[in-house]
Coordinates of C-alpha atoms in Angstrom, one line a residue:
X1 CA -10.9 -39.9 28.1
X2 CA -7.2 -38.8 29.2
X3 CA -4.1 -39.8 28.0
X4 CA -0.7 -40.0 29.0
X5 CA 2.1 -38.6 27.1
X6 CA 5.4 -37.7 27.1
X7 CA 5.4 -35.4 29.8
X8 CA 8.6 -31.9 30.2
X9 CA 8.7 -31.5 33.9
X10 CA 9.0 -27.4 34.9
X11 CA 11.2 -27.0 38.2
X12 CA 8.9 -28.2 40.9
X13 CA 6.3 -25.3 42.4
X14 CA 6.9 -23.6 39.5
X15 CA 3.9 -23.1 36.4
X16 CA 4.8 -24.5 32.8
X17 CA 6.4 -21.4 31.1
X18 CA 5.4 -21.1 27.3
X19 CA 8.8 -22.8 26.7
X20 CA 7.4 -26.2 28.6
X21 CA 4.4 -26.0 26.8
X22 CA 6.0 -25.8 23.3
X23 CA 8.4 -28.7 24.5
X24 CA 5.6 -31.0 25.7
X25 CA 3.7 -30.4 22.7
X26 CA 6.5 -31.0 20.3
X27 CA 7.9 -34.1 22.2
X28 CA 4.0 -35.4 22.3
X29 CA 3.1 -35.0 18.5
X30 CA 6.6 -36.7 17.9
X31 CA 4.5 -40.1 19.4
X32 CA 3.5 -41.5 16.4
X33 CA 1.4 -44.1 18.4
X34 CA -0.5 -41.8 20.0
X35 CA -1.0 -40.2 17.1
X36 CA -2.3 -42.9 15.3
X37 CA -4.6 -43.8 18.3
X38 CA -6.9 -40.7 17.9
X39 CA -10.3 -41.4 16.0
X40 CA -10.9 -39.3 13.1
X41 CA -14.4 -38.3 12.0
X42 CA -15.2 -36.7 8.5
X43 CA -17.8 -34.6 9.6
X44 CA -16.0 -32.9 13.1
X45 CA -13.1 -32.1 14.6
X46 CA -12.3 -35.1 17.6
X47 CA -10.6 -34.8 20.4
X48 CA -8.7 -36.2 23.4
X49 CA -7.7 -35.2 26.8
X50 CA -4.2 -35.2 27.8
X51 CA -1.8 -34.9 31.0
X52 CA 0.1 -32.1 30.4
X53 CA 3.1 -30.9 32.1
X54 CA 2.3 -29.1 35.6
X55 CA -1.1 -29.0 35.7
X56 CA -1.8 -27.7 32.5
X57 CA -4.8 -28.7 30.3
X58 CA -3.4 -30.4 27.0
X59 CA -5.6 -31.9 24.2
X60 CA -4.8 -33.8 20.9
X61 CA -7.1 -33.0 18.2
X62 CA -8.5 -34.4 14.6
X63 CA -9.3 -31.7 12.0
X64 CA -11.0 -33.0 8.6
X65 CA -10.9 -31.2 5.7
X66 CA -12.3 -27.6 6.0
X67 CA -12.6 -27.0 9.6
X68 CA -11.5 -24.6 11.7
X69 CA -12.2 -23.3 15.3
X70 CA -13.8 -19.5 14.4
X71 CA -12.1 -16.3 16.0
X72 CA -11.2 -17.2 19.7
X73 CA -9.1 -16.4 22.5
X74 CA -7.9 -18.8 25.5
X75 CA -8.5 -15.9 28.2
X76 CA -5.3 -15.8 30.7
X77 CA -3.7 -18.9 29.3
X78 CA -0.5 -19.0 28.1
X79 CA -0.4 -21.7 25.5
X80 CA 1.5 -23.7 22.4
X81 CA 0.4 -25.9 20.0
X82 CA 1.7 -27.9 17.2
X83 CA 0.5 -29.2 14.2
X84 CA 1.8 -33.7 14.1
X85 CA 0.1 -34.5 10.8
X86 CA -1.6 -32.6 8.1
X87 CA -1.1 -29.0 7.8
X88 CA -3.0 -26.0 10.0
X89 CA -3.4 -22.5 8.9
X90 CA -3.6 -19.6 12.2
X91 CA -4.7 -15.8 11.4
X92 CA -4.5 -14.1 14.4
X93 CA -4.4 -10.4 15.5
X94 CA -0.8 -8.6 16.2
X95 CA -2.9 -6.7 18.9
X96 CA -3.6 -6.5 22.5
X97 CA -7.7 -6.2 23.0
X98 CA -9.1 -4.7 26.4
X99 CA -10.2 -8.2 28.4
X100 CA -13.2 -7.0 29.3
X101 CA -16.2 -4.2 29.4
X102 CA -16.8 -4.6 25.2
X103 CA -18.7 -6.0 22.1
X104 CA -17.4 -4.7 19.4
X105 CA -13.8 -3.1 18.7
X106 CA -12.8 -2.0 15.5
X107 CA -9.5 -3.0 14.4
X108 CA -6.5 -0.6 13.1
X109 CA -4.6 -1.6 9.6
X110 CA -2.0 -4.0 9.8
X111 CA -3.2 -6.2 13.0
X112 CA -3.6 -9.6 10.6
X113 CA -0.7 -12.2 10.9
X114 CA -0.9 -15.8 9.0
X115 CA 1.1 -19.1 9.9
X116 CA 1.0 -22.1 7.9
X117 CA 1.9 -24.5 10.3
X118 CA 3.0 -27.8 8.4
X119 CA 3.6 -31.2 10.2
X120 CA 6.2 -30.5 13.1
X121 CA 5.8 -27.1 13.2
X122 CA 4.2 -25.1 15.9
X123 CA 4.2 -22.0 18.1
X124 CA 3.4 -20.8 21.6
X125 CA 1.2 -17.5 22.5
X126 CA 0.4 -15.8 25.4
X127 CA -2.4 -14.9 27.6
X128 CA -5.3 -12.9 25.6
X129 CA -3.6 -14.3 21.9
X130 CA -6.8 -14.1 19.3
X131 CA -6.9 -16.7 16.7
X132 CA -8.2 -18.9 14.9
X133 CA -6.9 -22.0 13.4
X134 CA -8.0 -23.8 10.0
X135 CA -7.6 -27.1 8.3
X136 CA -7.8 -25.7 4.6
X137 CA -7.5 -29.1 2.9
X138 CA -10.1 -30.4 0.6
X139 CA -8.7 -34.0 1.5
X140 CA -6.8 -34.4 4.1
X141 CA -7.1 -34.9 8.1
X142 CA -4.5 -32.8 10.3
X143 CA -3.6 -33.5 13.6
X144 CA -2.6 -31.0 16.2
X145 CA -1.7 -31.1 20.1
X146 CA -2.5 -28.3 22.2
X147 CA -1.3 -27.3 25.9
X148 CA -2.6 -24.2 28.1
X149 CA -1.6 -22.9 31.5
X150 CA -3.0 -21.9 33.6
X151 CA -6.1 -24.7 32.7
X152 CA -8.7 -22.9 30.7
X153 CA -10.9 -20.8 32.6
X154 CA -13.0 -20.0 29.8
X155 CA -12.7 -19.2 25.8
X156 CA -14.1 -16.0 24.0
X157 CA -15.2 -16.5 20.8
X158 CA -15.5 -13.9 18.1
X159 CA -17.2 -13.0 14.7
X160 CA -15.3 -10.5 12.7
X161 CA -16.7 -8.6 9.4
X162 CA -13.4 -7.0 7.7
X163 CA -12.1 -5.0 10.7
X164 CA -14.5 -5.3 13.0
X165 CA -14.2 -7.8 15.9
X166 CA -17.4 -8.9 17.8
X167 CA -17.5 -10.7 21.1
X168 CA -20.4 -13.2 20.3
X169 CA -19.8 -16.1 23.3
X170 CA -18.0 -16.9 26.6
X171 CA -17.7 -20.3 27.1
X172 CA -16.8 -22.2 30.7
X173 CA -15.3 -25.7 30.7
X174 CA -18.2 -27.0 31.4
X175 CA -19.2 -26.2 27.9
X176 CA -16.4 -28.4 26.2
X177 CA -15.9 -31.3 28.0

């Protein structure tokens, strides 16, 4: 299912800088309507497609209580994302990993970062940005809208054990949607 929203035109022939994509996301979660309109499901995380600002691939999403997405990247995406209800958690990795050719790295001291991101507050990333993002309530949903650009051409996923980083998956979007 897709979904318009409010939409943050970049200059035309041009691709949605990480700017746009924070703009479009904030301006979207500010819909309360739309908001309200997504289904929520206790077991899983839910989802909706949306029309993102020049051609990029933007999703609204449910989190219940104690989920999370595991140790990803969004390949060579540039992206944002914001939480619009509920509060997120994001550990990610103040490091640039090689792209390619590798299973397992192991990381240096220091690398770990954490965000709480609570309602109306959100960030952008760039291409290669590892992560992952948790809903650490026992009780409540959170809400979050996501934009990438280029559209995701496929997502890493990773398992780490204390500093070491494992490449585990590669998924295509044919695998999400």
């Amino acid at each position: 299912m897709s979904v318009s929203s409010p939409s943050v035109s970049p200059a035309v022939g041009s691709a949605p800088t990480q700017a746009d994509l924070l703009d479009f996301v904030r301006r979207t979660a500010a819909d309360a309507g739309l908001i309200a309109s997504l289904p929520l499901d206790p077991e899983g995380r839910t989802w909706v497609r949306l029309e993102g600002p020049g051609g990029s691939e933007a999703w609204l999403i449910g989190w219940p209580p104690g989920t999370g997405t595991g140790w990803h990247d969004h390949a060579d995406s540039v992206g944002a994302f914001l939480t619009a209800s509920g509060e997120l958690r994001e550990n990610s990795l103040a490091a640039r990993l090689p792209t390619d050719g590798w299973r397992t790295l192991e990381l240096t001291e220091g690398v770990d970062r954490e965000r709480r991101l609570p309602a109306g507050k959100g960030r952008s990333f760039g291409r290669h940005h590892v992560h992952e993002v948790l809903n650490e309530s026992p009780d409540r949903h959170a809400i979050s809208v996501h934009a990438y650009y280029p559209p995701l051409p496929r997502i890493r996923r990773y398992s780490r054990a204390g500093q070491v980083l494992r490449l585990e998956q590669v998924e295509r979007p044919e695998d999400w949607q």
